[in-house]
Short mmCIF file of C-alpha atoms in Angstrom, two decimals:
data_model
loop_
_atom_site.label_atom_id
_atom_site.label_comp_id
_atom_site.label_asym_id
_atom_site.label_seq_id
_atom_site.Cartn_x
_atom_site.Cartn_y
_atom_site.Cartn_z
CA UNK E 1 137.49 224.68 4.50
CA UNK E 2 133.70 224.20 4.48
CA UNK E 3 133.91 222.11 7.65
CA UNK E 4 130.67 221.43 9.46
CA UNK E 5 127.31 219.76 9.35
CA UNK E 6 124.42 220.56 7.00
CA UNK E 7 123.23 223.48 9.14
CA UNK E 8 126.75 224.89 9.26
CA UNK E 9 127.03 224.73 5.47
CA UNK E 10 123.70 226.54 5.10
CA UNK E 11 124.90 229.22 7.52
CA UNK E 12 128.16 229.62 5.60
CA UNK E 13 126.25 229.99 2.31
CA UNK E 14 123.89 232.63 3.77
CA UNK E 15 126.87 234.51 5.19
CA UNK E 16 128.66 234.62 1.84
CA UNK E 17 125.48 235.51 -0.11
CA UNK E 18 124.64 238.43 2.20
CA UNK E 19 128.16 239.86 2.00
CA UNK E 20 128.11 239.41 -1.79
CA UNK E 21 124.80 241.31 -2.01
CA UNK E 22 126.12 244.18 0.12
CA UNK E 23 129.39 244.46 -1.82
CA UNK E 24 127.57 244.27 -5.16
CA UNK E 25 125.29 247.19 -4.31
CA UNK E 26 128.18 249.26 -2.94
CA UNK E 27 130.17 248.67 -6.13
CA UNK E 28 127.16 249.62 -8.26
CA UNK E 29 126.76 252.90 -6.39
CA UNK E 30 130.40 254.03 -6.54
CA UNK E 31 131.20 252.55 -9.96
CA UNK E 32 131.07 255.93 -11.70
CA UNK E 33 132.69 258.01 -8.96
CA UNK E 34 136.31 258.99 -8.45
CA UNK E 35 136.50 256.52 -5.58
CA UNK E 36 136.18 253.65 -8.09
CA UNK E 37 139.84 253.88 -9.12
CA UNK E 38 140.94 254.03 -5.49
CA UNK E 39 138.72 251.09 -4.60
CA UNK E 40 140.24 248.97 -7.37
CA UNK E 41 143.69 249.65 -5.91
CA UNK E 42 142.51 248.69 -2.42
CA UNK E 43 140.97 245.47 -3.73
CA UNK E 44 144.19 244.51 -5.49
CA UNK E 45 146.14 245.07 -2.28
CA UNK E 46 143.66 242.94 -0.31
CA UNK E 47 143.84 240.13 -2.87
CA UNK E 48 147.64 240.25 -2.67
CA UNK E 49 147.58 240.07 1.12
CA UNK E 50 145.12 237.16 1.10
CA UNK E 51 147.29 235.33 -1.41
CA UNK E 52 150.36 235.85 0.77
CA UNK E 53 148.46 234.53 3.78
CA UNK E 54 147.54 231.35 1.92
CA UNK E 55 151.21 230.88 1.05
CA UNK E 56 152.10 231.17 4.73
CA UNK E 57 154.10 234.40 4.47
CA UNK E 58 154.02 235.28 8.15
CA UNK E 59 155.57 238.75 7.93
CA UNK E 60 152.95 240.01 5.47
CA UNK E 61 150.18 238.51 7.57
CA UNK E 62 151.60 240.05 10.75
CA UNK E 63 151.85 243.53 9.22
CA UNK E 64 148.36 243.29 7.77
CA UNK E 65 146.84 242.19 11.10
CA UNK E 66 148.52 245.11 12.88
CA UNK E 67 147.32 247.61 10.28
CA UNK E 68 143.82 246.17 9.85
CA UNK E 69 142.12 248.61 12.22
CA UNK E 70 143.97 251.57 10.73
CA UNK E 71 142.92 250.50 7.24
CA UNK E 72 139.29 250.19 8.39
CA UNK E 73 139.33 253.73 9.82
CA UNK E 74 140.98 255.12 6.69
CA UNK E 75 138.39 253.34 4.55
CA UNK E 76 135.54 255.06 6.40
CA UNK E 77 137.26 258.45 6.20
CA UNK E 78 138.20 258.19 2.51
CA UNK E 79 134.86 256.79 1.37
CA UNK E 80 132.68 258.90 3.67
CA UNK E 81 130.85 260.67 0.80
CA UNK E 82 130.27 257.39 -1.04
CA UNK E 83 129.06 255.61 2.12
CA UNK E 84 126.64 258.45 2.82
CA UNK E 85 125.43 258.31 -0.77
CA UNK E 86 124.94 254.55 -0.46
CA UNK E 87 122.81 254.92 2.66
CA UNK E 88 120.78 257.70 1.05
CA UNK E 89 120.23 255.57 -2.05
CA UNK E 90 119.11 252.57 0.01
CA UNK E 91 116.68 254.74 1.96
CA UNK E 92 115.39 256.42 -1.17
CA UNK E 93 114.75 253.13 -2.97
CA UNK E 94 113.17 251.58 0.10
CA UNK E 95 110.66 254.31 0.90
CA UNK E 96 109.91 255.72 -2.54
CA UNK E 97 109.51 252.50 -4.50
CA UNK E 98 105.89 252.21 -3.39
CA UNK E 99 104.95 255.76 -4.41
CA UNK E 100 106.14 257.03 -7.77
CA UNK E 101 103.38 259.61 -8.32
CA UNK E 102 103.33 262.81 -6.31
CA UNK E 103 99.76 263.75 -7.13
CA UNK E 104 96.52 262.45 -5.71
CA UNK E 105 93.11 262.52 -7.32
CA UNK E 106 92.45 266.13 -6.29
CA UNK E 107 91.64 267.97 -9.53
CA UNK E 108 92.68 271.35 -8.06
CA UNK E 109 96.08 270.00 -7.14
CA UNK E 110 96.36 268.38 -10.55
CA UNK E 111 95.62 271.70 -12.21
CA UNK E 112 98.18 273.47 -10.04
CA UNK E 113 100.91 271.09 -11.15
CA UNK E 114 99.88 271.36 -14.79
CA UNK E 115 100.10 275.15 -14.53
CA UNK E 116 103.46 274.89 -12.79
CA UNK E 117 104.87 272.72 -15.59
CA UNK E 118 103.57 275.16 -18.19
CA UNK E 119 105.22 278.13 -16.45
CA UNK E 120 108.53 276.29 -16.03
CA UNK E 121 108.58 275.32 -19.71
CA UNK E 122 107.92 278.87 -20.86
CA UNK E 123 110.54 280.31 -18.51
CA UNK E 124 113.19 277.76 -19.50
CA UNK E 125 112.55 278.35 -23.18
CA UNK E 126 113.00 282.11 -22.81
CA UNK E 127 116.10 281.73 -20.61
CA UNK E 128 117.68 279.30 -23.07
CA UNK E 129 117.29 281.91 -25.82
CA UNK E 130 119.10 284.53 -23.70
CA UNK E 131 121.68 282.06 -22.33
CA UNK E 132 120.52 282.63 -18.78
CA UNK E 133 121.69 279.91 -16.42
CA UNK E 134 119.11 278.38 -14.10
CA UNK E 135 118.56 275.32 -11.93
CA UNK E 136 115.20 274.32 -10.43
CA UNK E 137 114.63 271.42 -8.03
CA UNK E 138 111.18 269.83 -7.98
CA UNK E 139 110.65 267.65 -4.92
CA UNK E 140 108.69 264.44 -5.28
CA UNK E 141 108.35 261.77 -2.56
CA UNK E 142 111.32 262.92 -0.44
CA UNK E 143 112.03 266.36 0.94
CA UNK E 144 115.29 268.30 0.70
CA UNK E 145 114.85 270.03 4.03
CA UNK E 146 118.60 270.19 4.66
CA UNK E 147 118.92 272.77 1.89
CA UNK E 148 116.69 275.15 3.85
CA UNK E 149 119.13 275.17 6.78
CA UNK E 150 121.94 276.77 4.77
CA UNK E 151 123.15 280.18 5.85
CA UNK E 152 122.68 282.09 2.58
CA UNK E 153 119.42 280.50 1.47
CA UNK E 154 116.52 282.86 0.72
CA UNK E 155 113.15 281.63 2.01
CA UNK E 156 110.20 282.27 -0.29
CA UNK E 157 106.54 281.38 -0.56
CA UNK E 158 105.46 282.07 -4.10
CA UNK E 159 103.57 280.48 -6.92
CA UNK E 160 105.58 279.29 -9.91
CA UNK E 161 105.23 281.79 -12.75
CA UNK E 162 107.25 282.60 -15.84
CA UNK E 163 108.00 286.14 -14.68
CA UNK E 164 108.98 285.01 -11.18
CA UNK E 165 111.43 282.42 -12.49
CA UNK E 166 113.05 284.81 -14.94
CA UNK E 167 113.38 287.53 -12.31
CA UNK E 168 115.10 285.14 -9.91
CA UNK E 169 117.60 283.85 -12.48
CA UNK E 170 118.20 287.22 -14.14
CA UNK E 171 121.97 287.67 -14.33
CA UNK E 172 121.83 290.83 -12.22
CA UNK E 173 119.72 289.23 -9.50
CA UNK E 174 121.40 288.38 -6.15
CA UNK E 175 119.53 285.05 -6.23
CA UNK E 176 120.93 284.11 -9.64
CA UNK E 177 123.55 281.77 -8.20
CA UNK E 178 122.20 278.64 -6.58
CA UNK E 179 119.19 276.41 -7.05
CA UNK E 180 115.49 277.16 -6.75
CA UNK E 181 113.56 274.71 -4.55
CA UNK E 182 109.93 273.93 -5.47
CA UNK E 183 107.73 271.95 -3.08
CA UNK E 184 104.07 271.06 -3.64
CA UNK E 185 103.88 273.33 -6.67
CA UNK E 186 105.21 276.44 -4.89
CA UNK E 187 108.62 278.11 -4.65
CA UNK E 188 109.90 277.79 -1.07
CA UNK E 189 113.59 278.76 -1.36
CA UNK E 190 116.20 280.25 -3.67
CA UNK E 191 120.00 280.40 -3.71
CA UNK E 192 120.30 276.84 -2.41
CA UNK E 193 123.71 275.22 -2.73
CA UNK E 194 123.53 271.56 -3.74
CA UNK E 195 126.30 268.92 -3.37
CA UNK E 196 127.97 268.36 -6.73
CA UNK E 197 127.88 265.00 -8.45
CA UNK E 198 131.24 263.26 -8.70
CA UNK E 199 130.48 260.87 -11.54
CA UNK E 200 133.12 260.75 -14.29
CA UNK E 201 130.89 261.97 -17.12
CA UNK E 202 129.74 264.93 -15.02
CA UNK E 203 133.30 266.00 -14.23
CA UNK E 204 134.54 265.69 -17.78
CA UNK E 205 131.68 267.14 -19.82
CA UNK E 206 129.61 269.51 -17.71
CA UNK E 207 129.97 272.49 -15.46
CA UNK E 208 128.99 273.26 -11.89
CA UNK E 209 125.29 273.88 -12.57
CA UNK E 210 124.77 270.52 -14.32
CA UNK E 211 126.78 268.66 -11.68
CA UNK E 212 124.63 270.27 -8.99
CA UNK E 213 121.46 269.19 -10.81
CA UNK E 214 122.63 265.58 -11.02
CA UNK E 215 123.82 265.74 -7.41
CA UNK E 216 120.37 266.89 -6.28
CA UNK E 217 118.72 264.00 -8.15
CA UNK E 218 121.11 261.59 -6.41
CA UNK E 219 120.43 262.69 -2.83
CA UNK E 220 116.65 262.55 -3.07
CA UNK E 221 113.63 261.75 -5.18
CA UNK E 222 114.00 265.04 -7.02
CA UNK E 223 113.61 266.26 -10.59
CA UNK E 224 116.15 268.94 -11.47
CA UNK E 225 115.63 271.24 -14.47
CA UNK E 226 118.78 273.07 -15.58
CA UNK E 227 119.42 275.68 -18.28
CA UNK E 228 123.00 275.99 -19.54
CA UNK E 229 124.51 279.45 -19.38
CA UNK E 230 127.21 278.54 -21.92
CA UNK E 231 125.23 276.55 -24.49
CA UNK E 232 121.64 277.58 -23.84
CA UNK E 233 120.43 273.99 -23.66
CA UNK E 234 117.73 272.67 -21.34
CA UNK E 235 118.27 269.42 -19.44
CA UNK E 236 116.51 267.30 -16.84
CA UNK E 237 118.35 265.34 -14.13
CA UNK E 238 116.57 262.46 -12.43
CA UNK E 239 117.91 259.44 -10.54
CA UNK E 240 121.49 260.56 -11.17
CA UNK E 241 121.07 260.70 -14.96
CA UNK E 242 121.10 263.84 -17.11
CA UNK E 243 118.80 264.09 -20.14
CA UNK E 244 119.16 266.93 -22.65
CA UNK E 245 115.90 268.22 -24.12
CA UNK E 246 115.50 269.05 -27.81
CA UNK E 247 113.02 271.83 -27.14
CA UNK E 248 110.40 273.09 -24.74
CA UNK E 249 107.76 270.65 -25.96
CA UNK E 250 109.96 267.74 -25.03
CA UNK E 251 110.62 269.35 -21.66
CA UNK E 252 106.87 269.53 -21.02
CA UNK E 253 106.32 265.87 -21.93
CA UNK E 254 109.10 264.75 -19.60
CA UNK E 255 108.00 266.88 -16.67
CA UNK E 256 104.42 265.67 -17.11
CA UNK E 257 105.67 262.10 -17.13
CA UNK E 258 107.89 262.54 -14.08
CA UNK E 259 105.17 264.28 -12.06
CA UNK E 260 102.51 261.70 -12.92
CA UNK E 261 100.43 263.99 -15.13
CA UNK E 262 99.87 261.30 -17.77
CA UNK E 263 96.72 259.19 -18.06
CA UNK E 264 96.21 257.11 -14.94
CA UNK E 265 99.77 257.79 -13.94
CA UNK E 266 100.95 255.84 -17.00
CA UNK E 267 104.70 255.96 -17.40
CA UNK E 268 106.29 256.78 -20.75
CA UNK E 269 110.04 256.37 -21.41
CA UNK E 270 111.99 259.58 -20.96
CA UNK E 271 112.42 261.58 -24.12
CA UNK E 272 115.67 263.36 -24.78
CA UNK E 273 119.34 262.73 -25.13
CA UNK E 274 120.99 260.94 -22.23
CA UNK E 275 124.17 262.71 -21.11
CA UNK E 276 123.73 264.49 -24.46
CA UNK E 277 126.12 266.77 -26.25
CA UNK E 278 125.14 269.90 -28.08
CA UNK E 279 122.67 269.18 -30.84
CA UNK E 280 124.25 271.52 -33.34
CA UNK E 281 121.58 274.23 -33.08
CA UNK E 282 119.83 275.84 -30.18
CA UNK E 283 116.32 275.12 -29.04
CA UNK E 284 114.08 276.89 -31.51
CA UNK E 285 110.60 276.68 -29.97
CA UNK E 286 109.40 279.97 -28.52
CA UNK E 287 107.37 280.52 -25.39
CA UNK E 288 104.45 281.68 -27.54
CA UNK E 289 104.45 278.37 -29.43
CA UNK E 290 104.56 276.42 -26.19
CA UNK E 291 101.79 278.48 -24.67
CA UNK E 292 99.59 277.57 -27.65
CA UNK E 293 100.12 273.85 -27.15
CA UNK E 294 97.53 271.74 -25.36
CA UNK E 295 98.75 270.78 -21.88
CA UNK E 296 99.58 267.14 -21.33
CA UNK E 297 97.13 265.80 -18.79
CA UNK E 298 95.38 262.67 -19.97
CA UNK E 299 97.04 261.27 -23.05
CA UNK E 300 100.56 262.61 -22.64
CA UNK E 301 100.36 264.04 -26.21
CA UNK E 302 99.94 267.53 -27.63
CA UNK E 303 98.07 268.77 -30.66
CA UNK E 304 101.23 269.39 -32.63
CA UNK E 305 103.14 266.39 -31.38
CA UNK E 306 102.13 264.24 -34.34
CA UNK E 307 104.64 261.59 -35.17
CA UNK E 308 107.01 262.81 -32.46
CA UNK E 309 104.81 261.27 -29.80
CA UNK E 310 104.70 257.97 -31.67
CA UNK E 311 108.42 257.91 -32.40
CA UNK E 312 110.56 255.72 -30.18
CA UNK E 313 112.39 258.06 -27.77
CA UNK E 314 116.15 258.38 -27.92
CA UNK E 315 116.51 257.11 -24.36
CA UNK E 316 114.38 254.05 -25.08
CA UNK E 317 116.52 253.19 -28.12
CA UNK E 318 119.72 253.69 -26.15
CA UNK E 319 118.45 251.55 -23.30
CA UNK E 320 117.85 248.65 -25.69
CA UNK E 321 121.36 248.86 -27.13
CA UNK E 322 122.92 249.35 -23.70
CA UNK E 323 120.97 246.58 -22.00
CA UNK E 324 123.46 243.87 -22.94
CA UNK E 325 126.38 246.00 -21.85
CA UNK E 326 124.71 246.77 -18.53
CA UNK E 327 123.94 243.11 -17.94
CA UNK E 328 127.51 242.06 -18.65
CA UNK E 329 128.81 244.86 -16.43
CA UNK E 330 126.50 243.86 -13.60
CA UNK E 331 127.44 240.20 -14.03
CA UNK E 332 131.11 241.14 -13.75
CA UNK E 333 130.44 243.18 -10.59
CA UNK E 334 128.46 240.29 -9.14
CA UNK E 335 131.28 237.86 -9.90
CA UNK E 336 133.86 240.18 -8.33
CA UNK E 337 131.65 240.61 -5.26
CA UNK E 338 131.20 236.86 -4.88
CA UNK E 339 134.90 236.05 -5.28
CA UNK E 340 135.89 238.77 -2.84
CA UNK E 341 133.27 237.59 -0.32
CA UNK E 342 134.47 234.00 -0.67
CA UNK E 343 138.12 234.97 -0.21
CA UNK E 344 137.24 237.17 2.75
CA UNK E 345 135.21 234.38 4.34
CA UNK E 346 138.05 231.89 3.86
CA UNK E 347 140.55 234.33 5.34
CA UNK E 348 138.34 234.96 8.38
CA UNK E 349 137.85 231.23 8.89
CA UNK E 350 141.58 230.59 8.68
CA UNK E 351 142.57 233.40 11.04
CA UNK E 352 139.74 233.46 13.59
CA UNK E 353 138.21 229.98 13.55
CA UNK E 354 140.61 227.49 11.96
CA UNK E 355 140.26 223.72 11.95
CA UNK E 356 142.12 222.27 14.96
CA UNK E 357 142.69 218.88 16.60
CA UNK E 358 142.29 217.70 20.19
CA UNK E 359 143.00 214.37 21.83
CA UNK E 360 140.77 212.89 24.56
CA UNK E 361 141.02 209.78 26.71
CA UNK E 362 137.56 208.38 27.42
CA UNK E 363 136.38 205.64 29.73
CA UNK E 364 134.80 202.82 27.74
CA UNK E 365 131.18 202.19 28.69
CA UNK E 366 129.27 198.95 28.00
CA UNK E 367 125.63 199.25 26.92
CA UNK E 368 122.80 196.67 27.10
CA UNK E 369 124.42 194.50 29.79
CA UNK E 370 120.94 193.67 31.10
CA UNK E 371 119.95 192.34 27.69
CA UNK E 372 123.03 190.12 27.73
CA UNK E 373 122.17 188.75 31.18
CA UNK E 374 118.65 187.97 30.02
CA UNK E 375 120.27 185.77 27.38
CA UNK E 376 122.22 184.00 30.16
CA UNK E 377 125.48 185.42 28.80
CA UNK E 378 128.33 187.46 30.26
CA UNK E 379 131.51 189.11 28.95
CA UNK E 380 135.01 189.92 30.10
CA UNK E 381 136.12 193.57 29.85
CA UNK E 382 139.61 193.61 28.36
CA UNK E 383 139.69 197.37 27.58
CA UNK E 384 138.87 200.17 30.02
CA UNK E 385 139.80 203.36 28.10
CA UNK E 386 139.67 204.66 24.52
CA UNK E 387 141.90 207.40 23.04
CA UNK E 388 140.39 209.58 20.30
CA UNK E 389 141.71 212.52 18.27
CA UNK E 390 138.95 214.83 17.04
CA UNK E 391 139.06 217.45 14.27
CA UNK E 392 136.76 220.47 14.24
CA UNK E 393 136.49 224.25 14.32
CA UNK E 394 138.51 225.96 17.04
CA UNK E 395 135.38 227.46 18.58
CA UNK E 396 133.91 223.95 18.92
CA UNK E 397 137.07 222.21 20.08
CA UNK E 398 137.76 224.78 22.79
CA UNK E 399 134.36 224.14 24.37
CA UNK E 400 134.56 220.35 24.29
CA UNK E 401 135.60 218.38 27.37
CA UNK E 402 135.80 214.70 28.24
CA UNK E 403 132.48 214.94 30.08
CA UNK E 404 130.77 215.93 26.81
CA UNK E 405 132.03 212.81 25.03
CA UNK E 406 131.29 209.15 25.51
CA UNK E 407 132.82 205.94 24.12
CA UNK E 408 130.39 203.02 24.18
CA UNK E 409 130.35 199.34 23.29
CA UNK E 410 126.91 197.91 22.43
CA UNK E 411 126.41 194.36 23.75
CA UNK E 412 122.84 194.07 22.52
CA UNK E 413 123.88 192.34 19.28
CA UNK E 414 125.64 189.43 21.06
CA UNK E 415 123.51 186.28 20.96
CA UNK E 416 125.87 183.40 21.74
CA UNK E 417 129.04 182.55 23.61
CA UNK E 418 132.41 182.91 21.92
CA UNK E 419 134.84 185.61 20.82
CA UNK E 420 133.47 188.60 18.92
CA UNK E 421 134.82 192.03 17.91
CA UNK E 422 132.50 194.93 18.63
CA UNK E 423 132.98 198.51 17.30
CA UNK E 424 133.53 201.41 19.70
CA UNK E 425 131.11 204.30 19.16
CA UNK E 426 132.23 207.82 20.08
CA UNK E 427 129.38 210.30 20.63
CA UNK E 428 128.92 213.81 21.93
CA UNK E 429 126.15 215.07 24.18
CA UNK E 430 126.26 218.55 22.58
CA UNK E 431 124.81 219.38 19.14
CA UNK E 432 128.16 220.11 17.52
CA UNK E 433 129.98 218.81 14.48
CA UNK E 434 133.42 217.17 14.52
CA UNK E 435 135.24 214.37 12.78
CA UNK E 436 137.03 211.47 14.49
CA UNK E 437 140.51 211.57 13.00
CA UNK E 438 141.99 208.74 15.10
CA UNK E 439 140.48 206.22 17.49
CA UNK E 440 142.43 203.65 19.44
CA UNK E 441 141.07 201.02 19.56
CA UNK E 442 138.40 201.19 16.86
CA UNK E 443 136.93 197.86 17.92
CA UNK E 444 137.35 195.61 20.96
CA UNK E 445 137.61 191.80 21.07
CA UNK E 446 135.09 190.56 23.62
CA UNK E 447 135.00 187.07 25.14
CA UNK E 448 131.43 185.94 25.72
CA UNK E 449 130.64 183.01 27.98
CA UNK E 450 127.53 181.30 29.29
CA UNK E 451 126.48 181.84 32.86
CA UNK E 452 126.22 178.68 34.98
CA UNK E 453 122.88 178.54 36.77
CA UNK E 454 122.81 177.46 40.44
CA UNK E 455 120.47 174.67 41.38
#
């Protein structure tokens, strides 16, 4: 199966590794979506078809070859949302990995973001007490400009204040439904409709507002703050993960961390409860208490944080316990991707570029005849042609012709008269790889005699 020279084997390995890498990342992206179950069914069908092809079941192979293009089109149509999400994720990781902090060294801009975080925390705390639903999207390195093109979106240009946020999300307000978009520390749009996340845990445990928050964090480098209308809890969605906050103080610490408001841009693990359930009692910190806290700018701590700041965050503890599970899950995905890539490569080689045989009849050529004459020797030529059967890839065999091949007999090693058997060497002028399966004859008996000099 791995037929070829050293360069061919290297090319095969690179081909399989690249396909494995692509499949692995696609599987990681759609692992928690509804398409995962459908994809597992498709993979089982493909494995079954490949197995049937190896067994030589011609009818199954014929039907599959006829339906291959239809299956490819259906795959694109069915997985269109997941493919779009994959491309968005690749672009997001490529262009935002070098810039994780949205702020520069401008102290005025730093102060504006600190004030914005303070106002958001106070507003969310008050809205959680009154069970007022809200969702706010804070752009970071990527922009969500497509949300501004929606028909019902309301364009704004306002500073972020507690009163402004509560008036927008007041239950009687026409802008209550939809998300609030914040760019560069200012409100630029309200009533934005965000694509909902389709991950399993979002569908099963949360409503539309939380799914929209996670969906927004998946399509861009965005921090989404959401207040539950049913439970009154405050959560943050970032990078497709939802974290439930214990109180407003924890919300402030996380927003400061995510917006780079810590010392030197130092990153602290996210506080909060990942994909958390209700904590048993509602957030109990009032806006007045939060307003009295020292803003997190340099140290990432507050005056009243005390041991809470030193305590290992819930997310950090969970990440340690989940690390082994994630590694085993990723290893399994990598193994599946490699096996599928290998089977796919073998199937393509068998169907499009199989190993074939060709037979050639070549004229035997004698090399170093001048050297033999210098030794005062000569030979008789009993054989004129050589028949060879070569084995190689179909793409190579189809291009070969008799003019590209040569069968030679080297006379340079003959030093005395007599009978000697010399091997026939078959070579190719092109830089291709093949194997000589049969050669007739493999060697030639040569009669060597001494030339008689004329005096």
